[in-house]
Amino acid sequence: MIDDILLDKVYRDRITGFEGTAVAKSEFLSGNKRVCLESGNNTCNSVEMWVDISRIEIVDGDRCVGFHSPPEEIG
């Protein structure tokens, strides 16, 4: 299920309502899986929140921040 979480997509925590871009994922020996959501504002401050993946929902499947650049051609 952690592989279904795509980095650079916007998710919301269903419990707190916190919304942010998925910037990291982690999986613990105990089996707990979490994703780090990062949200910024117009003053260039950002807030991060680690959330269990069972609590998140995707906000918009097409919405992303644009961290990923197209792969470079080797040639």
mmCIF file of N, CA and C in Angstrom:
data_model
loop_
_atom_site.group_PDB
_atom_site.id
_atom_site.type_symbol
_atom_site.label_atom_id
_atom_site.label_comp_id
_atom_site.label_asym_id
_atom_site.label_seq_id
_atom_site.Cartn_x
_atom_site.Cartn_y
_atom_site.Cartn_z
ATOM 1 N N MET A 1 0.819 -1.193 0.000
ATOM 2 C CA MET A 1 0.000 0.000 0.000
ATOM 3 C C MET A 1 0.870 1.268 0.000
ATOM 4 N N ILE A 2 2.059 1.192 0.595
ATOM 5 C CA ILE A 2 2.917 2.374 0.614
ATOM 6 C C ILE A 2 3.401 2.709 -0.796
ATOM 7 N N ASP A 3 3.483 1.695 -1.662
ATOM 8 C CA ASP A 3 3.880 1.948 -3.049
ATOM 9 C C ASP A 3 2.799 2.705 -3.820
ATOM 10 N N ASP A 4 1.571 2.680 -3.336
ATOM 11 C CA ASP A 4 0.481 3.411 -3.988
ATOM 12 C C ASP A 4 0.545 4.914 -3.712
ATOM 13 N N ILE A 5 1.293 5.313 -2.692
ATOM 14 C CA ILE A 5 1.432 6.730 -2.356
ATOM 15 C C ILE A 5 2.500 7.332 -3.265
ATOM 16 N N LEU A 6 2.113 8.304 -4.050
ATOM 17 C CA LEU A 6 3.038 8.941 -4.977
ATOM 18 C C LEU A 6 3.580 10.229 -4.379
ATOM 19 N N LEU A 7 4.901 10.353 -4.380
ATOM 20 C CA LEU A 7 5.503 11.590 -3.926
ATOM 21 C C LEU A 7 5.179 12.685 -4.926
ATOM 22 N N ASP A 8 5.125 13.899 -4.486
ATOM 23 C CA ASP A 8 4.831 15.084 -5.291
ATOM 24 C C ASP A 8 3.339 15.263 -5.553
ATOM 25 N N LYS A 9 2.496 14.431 -4.953
ATOM 26 C CA LYS A 9 1.043 14.600 -5.051
ATOM 27 C C LYS A 9 0.513 15.176 -3.750
ATOM 28 N N VAL A 10 -0.622 15.830 -3.824
ATOM 29 C CA VAL A 10 -1.209 16.494 -2.656
ATOM 30 C C VAL A 10 -2.210 15.548 -1.985
ATOM 31 N N TYR A 11 -2.041 15.376 -0.648
ATOM 32 C CA TYR A 11 -2.899 14.511 0.157
ATOM 33 C C TYR A 11 -3.432 15.297 1.340
ATOM 34 N N ARG A 12 -4.499 14.750 1.950
ATOM 35 C CA ARG A 12 -5.107 15.356 3.139
ATOM 36 C C ARG A 12 -5.227 14.294 4.223
ATOM 37 N N ASP A 13 -4.919 14.705 5.449
ATOM 38 C CA ASP A 13 -5.141 13.846 6.616
ATOM 39 C C ASP A 13 -6.628 13.924 6.949
ATOM 40 N N ARG A 14 -7.310 12.792 6.916
ATOM 41 C CA ARG A 14 -8.759 12.772 7.148
ATOM 42 C C ARG A 14 -9.133 13.174 8.570
ATOM 43 N N ILE A 15 -8.223 13.024 9.517
ATOM 44 C CA ILE A 15 -8.543 13.330 10.909
ATOM 45 C C ILE A 15 -8.314 14.806 11.230
ATOM 46 N N THR A 16 -7.142 15.335 10.868
ATOM 47 C CA THR A 16 -6.820 16.719 11.224
ATOM 48 C C THR A 16 -7.180 17.720 10.134
ATOM 49 N N GLY A 17 -7.338 17.245 8.897
ATOM 50 C CA GLY A 17 -7.600 18.148 7.784
ATOM 51 C C GLY A 17 -6.338 18.757 7.192
ATOM 52 N N PHE A 18 -5.171 18.423 7.757
ATOM 53 C CA PHE A 18 -3.911 18.957 7.242
ATOM 54 C C PHE A 18 -3.721 18.494 5.804
ATOM 55 N N GLU A 19 -3.353 19.421 4.945
ATOM 56 C CA GLU A 19 -3.192 19.137 3.518
ATOM 57 C C GLU A 19 -1.787 19.536 3.096
ATOM 58 N N GLY A 20 -1.126 18.665 2.341
ATOM 59 C CA GLY A 20 0.219 18.989 1.889
ATOM 60 C C GLY A 20 0.704 18.020 0.834
ATOM 61 N N THR A 21 1.878 18.312 0.324
ATOM 62 C CA THR A 21 2.511 17.504 -0.707
ATOM 63 C C THR A 21 3.288 16.366 -0.057
ATOM 64 N N ALA A 22 3.128 15.159 -0.571
ATOM 65 C CA ALA A 22 3.886 14.017 -0.075
ATOM 66 C C ALA A 22 5.342 14.184 -0.501
ATOM 67 N N VAL A 23 6.238 14.296 0.479
ATOM 68 C CA VAL A 23 7.651 14.514 0.180
ATOM 69 C C VAL A 23 8.533 13.358 0.640
ATOM 70 N N ALA A 24 8.007 12.444 1.463
ATOM 71 C CA ALA A 24 8.787 11.301 1.935
ATOM 72 C C ALA A 24 7.850 10.207 2.412
ATOM 73 N N LYS A 25 8.353 8.967 2.382
ATOM 74 C CA LYS A 25 7.601 7.820 2.884
ATOM 75 C C LYS A 25 8.519 7.018 3.798
ATOM 76 N N SER A 26 7.935 6.343 4.797
ATOM 77 C CA SER A 26 8.738 5.482 5.666
ATOM 78 C C SER A 26 7.934 4.241 6.047
ATOM 79 N N GLU A 27 8.678 3.181 6.280
ATOM 80 C CA GLU A 27 8.074 1.927 6.708
ATOM 81 C C GLU A 27 8.919 1.383 7.858
ATOM 82 N N PHE A 28 8.291 1.089 8.986
ATOM 83 C CA PHE A 28 8.996 0.664 10.175
ATOM 84 C C PHE A 28 8.968 -0.855 10.313
ATOM 85 N N LEU A 29 9.884 -1.398 11.112
ATOM 86 C CA LEU A 29 9.914 -2.839 11.363
ATOM 87 C C LEU A 29 8.601 -3.336 11.936
ATOM 88 N N SER A 30 7.921 -2.492 12.691
ATOM 89 C CA SER A 30 6.644 -2.866 13.299
ATOM 90 C C SER A 30 5.523 -2.987 12.266
ATOM 91 N N GLY A 31 5.795 -2.527 11.034
ATOM 92 C CA GLY A 31 4.779 -2.566 9.993
ATOM 93 C C GLY A 31 4.069 -1.245 9.799
ATOM 94 N N ASN A 32 4.324 -0.277 10.664
ATOM 95 C CA ASN A 32 3.709 1.045 10.546
ATOM 96 C C ASN A 32 4.249 1.755 9.309
ATOM 97 N N LYS A 33 3.371 2.303 8.509
ATOM 98 C CA LYS A 33 3.754 3.018 7.289
ATOM 99 C C LYS A 33 3.250 4.447 7.385
ATOM 100 N N ARG A 34 4.146 5.395 7.096
ATOM 101 C CA ARG A 34 3.790 6.808 7.200
ATOM 102 C C ARG A 34 4.271 7.567 5.980
ATOM 103 N N VAL A 35 3.630 8.709 5.770
ATOM 104 C CA VAL A 35 4.036 9.620 4.702
ATOM 105 C C VAL A 35 4.195 11.016 5.319
ATOM 106 N N CYS A 36 5.198 11.736 4.826
ATOM 107 C CA CYS A 36 5.428 13.099 5.296
ATOM 108 C C CYS A 36 4.759 14.066 4.341
ATOM 109 N N LEU A 37 3.833 14.851 4.852
ATOM 110 C CA LEU A 37 3.154 15.875 4.068
ATOM 111 C C LEU A 37 3.761 17.219 4.409
ATOM 112 N N GLU A 38 4.071 18.013 3.393
ATOM 113 C CA GLU A 38 4.646 19.332 3.598
ATOM 114 C C GLU A 38 3.740 20.372 2.971
ATOM 115 N N SER A 39 3.468 21.416 3.734
ATOM 116 C CA SER A 39 2.616 22.493 3.267
ATOM 117 C C SER A 39 3.352 23.809 3.455
ATOM 118 N N GLY A 40 3.275 24.670 2.459
ATOM 119 C CA GLY A 40 3.935 25.966 2.538
ATOM 120 C C GLY A 40 2.912 27.090 2.518
ATOM 121 N N ASN A 41 3.407 28.311 2.735
ATOM 122 C CA ASN A 41 2.518 29.459 2.670
ATOM 123 C C ASN A 41 3.220 30.604 1.955
ATOM 124 N N ASN A 42 2.574 31.737 1.878
ATOM 125 C CA ASN A 42 3.106 32.849 1.101
ATOM 126 C C ASN A 42 4.271 33.566 1.777
ATOM 127 N N THR A 43 4.622 33.193 3.001
ATOM 128 C CA THR A 43 5.788 33.780 3.663
ATOM 129 C C THR A 43 6.999 32.861 3.588
ATOM 130 N N CYS A 44 6.927 31.878 2.729
ATOM 131 C CA CYS A 44 8.021 30.917 2.497
ATOM 132 C C CYS A 44 8.307 30.039 3.706
ATOM 133 N N ASN A 45 7.358 29.900 4.609
ATOM 134 C CA ASN A 45 7.486 28.967 5.720
ATOM 135 C C ASN A 45 6.818 27.663 5.319
ATOM 136 N N SER A 46 7.366 26.560 5.804
ATOM 137 C CA SER A 46 6.732 25.286 5.517
ATOM 138 C C SER A 46 6.519 24.523 6.817
ATOM 139 N N VAL A 47 5.515 23.665 6.795
ATOM 140 C CA VAL A 47 5.164 22.830 7.939
ATOM 141 C C VAL A 47 5.120 21.398 7.434
ATOM 142 N N GLU A 48 5.742 20.498 8.179
ATOM 143 C CA GLU A 48 5.714 19.080 7.832
ATOM 144 C C GLU A 48 4.920 18.314 8.880
ATOM 145 N N MET A 49 4.275 17.253 8.420
ATOM 146 C CA MET A 49 3.515 16.400 9.340
ATOM 147 C C MET A 49 3.608 14.968 8.832
ATOM 148 N N TRP A 50 4.062 14.047 9.701
ATOM 149 C CA TRP A 50 4.085 12.626 9.362
ATOM 150 C C TRP A 50 2.727 12.028 9.734
ATOM 151 N N VAL A 51 2.126 11.309 8.784
ATOM 152 C CA VAL A 51 0.776 10.784 8.955
ATOM 153 C C VAL A 51 0.751 9.309 8.557
ATOM 154 N N ASP A 52 0.047 8.487 9.335
ATOM 155 C CA ASP A 52 -0.161 7.092 8.936
ATOM 156 C C ASP A 52 -0.882 7.058 7.596
ATOM 157 N N ILE A 53 -0.460 6.153 6.716
ATOM 158 C CA ILE A 53 -1.054 6.148 5.373
ATOM 159 C C ILE A 53 -2.526 5.762 5.388
ATOM 160 N N SER A 54 -2.981 5.102 6.439
ATOM 161 C CA SER A 54 -4.400 4.743 6.516
ATOM 162 C C SER A 54 -5.282 5.979 6.714
ATOM 163 N N ARG A 55 -4.680 7.111 7.112
ATOM 164 C CA ARG A 55 -5.448 8.329 7.392
ATOM 165 C C ARG A 55 -5.484 9.317 6.235
ATOM 166 N N ILE A 56 -4.740 9.062 5.150
ATOM 167 C CA ILE A 56 -4.663 10.080 4.105
ATOM 168 C C ILE A 56 -5.551 9.750 2.912
ATOM 169 N N GLU A 57 -5.927 10.816 2.221
ATOM 170 C CA GLU A 57 -6.681 10.692 0.981
ATOM 171 C C GLU A 57 -6.079 11.672 -0.013
ATOM 172 N N ILE A 58 -6.072 11.294 -1.278
ATOM 173 C CA ILE A 58 -5.520 12.180 -2.294
ATOM 174 C C ILE A 58 -6.492 13.332 -2.526
ATOM 175 N N VAL A 59 -5.969 14.530 -2.665
ATOM 176 C CA VAL A 59 -6.809 15.712 -2.852
ATOM 177 C C VAL A 59 -7.236 15.826 -4.305
ATOM 178 N N ASP A 60 -6.289 15.700 -5.205
ATOM 179 C CA ASP A 60 -6.576 15.791 -6.635
ATOM 180 C C ASP A 60 -5.500 14.997 -7.344
ATOM 181 N N GLY A 61 -5.882 13.974 -8.056
ATOM 182 C CA GLY A 61 -4.921 13.097 -8.706
ATOM 183 C C GLY A 61 -4.014 13.778 -9.699
ATOM 184 N N ASP A 62 -4.439 14.900 -10.268
ATOM 185 C CA ASP A 62 -3.615 15.598 -11.254
ATOM 186 C C ASP A 62 -2.765 16.696 -10.630
ATOM 187 N N ARG A 63 -3.068 17.066 -9.416
ATOM 188 C CA ARG A 63 -2.380 18.176 -8.769
ATOM 189 C C ARG A 63 -1.036 17.733 -8.207
ATOM 190 N N CYS A 64 0.016 18.447 -8.547
ATOM 191 C CA CYS A 64 1.331 18.172 -7.994
ATOM 192 C C CYS A 64 2.109 19.472 -7.917
ATOM 193 N N VAL A 65 3.206 19.442 -7.192
ATOM 194 C CA VAL A 65 4.006 20.637 -6.992
ATOM 195 C C VAL A 65 5.030 20.805 -8.095
ATOM 196 N N GLY A 66 5.514 19.720 -8.656
ATOM 197 C CA GLY A 66 6.461 19.805 -9.754
ATOM 198 C C GLY A 66 7.901 19.592 -9.353
ATOM 199 N N PHE A 67 8.132 18.806 -8.299
ATOM 200 C CA PHE A 67 9.504 18.505 -7.903
ATOM 201 C C PHE A 67 10.210 17.636 -8.922
ATOM 202 N N HIS A 68 9.459 16.782 -9.580
ATOM 203 C CA HIS A 68 10.069 15.847 -10.514
ATOM 204 C C HIS A 68 10.266 16.508 -11.863
ATOM 205 N N SER A 69 11.458 16.368 -12.384
ATOM 206 C CA SER A 69 11.719 16.879 -13.718
ATOM 207 C C SER A 69 11.749 15.709 -14.685
ATOM 208 N N PRO A 70 11.539 15.963 -15.972
ATOM 209 C CA PRO A 70 11.561 14.863 -16.926
ATOM 210 C C PRO A 70 12.926 14.192 -16.936
ATOM 211 N N PRO A 71 12.956 12.883 -17.138
ATOM 212 C CA PRO A 71 14.238 12.188 -17.159
ATOM 213 C C PRO A 71 15.119 12.695 -18.293
ATOM 214 N N GLU A 72 16.396 12.798 -17.992
ATOM 215 C CA GLU A 72 17.335 13.252 -19.013
ATOM 216 C C GLU A 72 17.702 12.085 -19.913
ATOM 217 N N GLU A 73 17.876 12.393 -21.163
ATOM 218 C CA GLU A 73 18.288 11.372 -22.106
ATOM 219 C C GLU A 73 19.794 11.194 -22.022
ATOM 220 N N ILE A 74 20.199 9.956 -21.965
ATOM 221 C CA ILE A 74 21.625 9.653 -21.946
ATOM 222 C C ILE A 74 22.063 9.422 -23.382
ATOM 223 N N GLY A 75 23.057 10.108 -23.787
ATOM 224 C CA GLY A 75 23.401 9.916 -25.181
ATOM 225 C C GLY A 75 24.658 10.464 -25.541
#
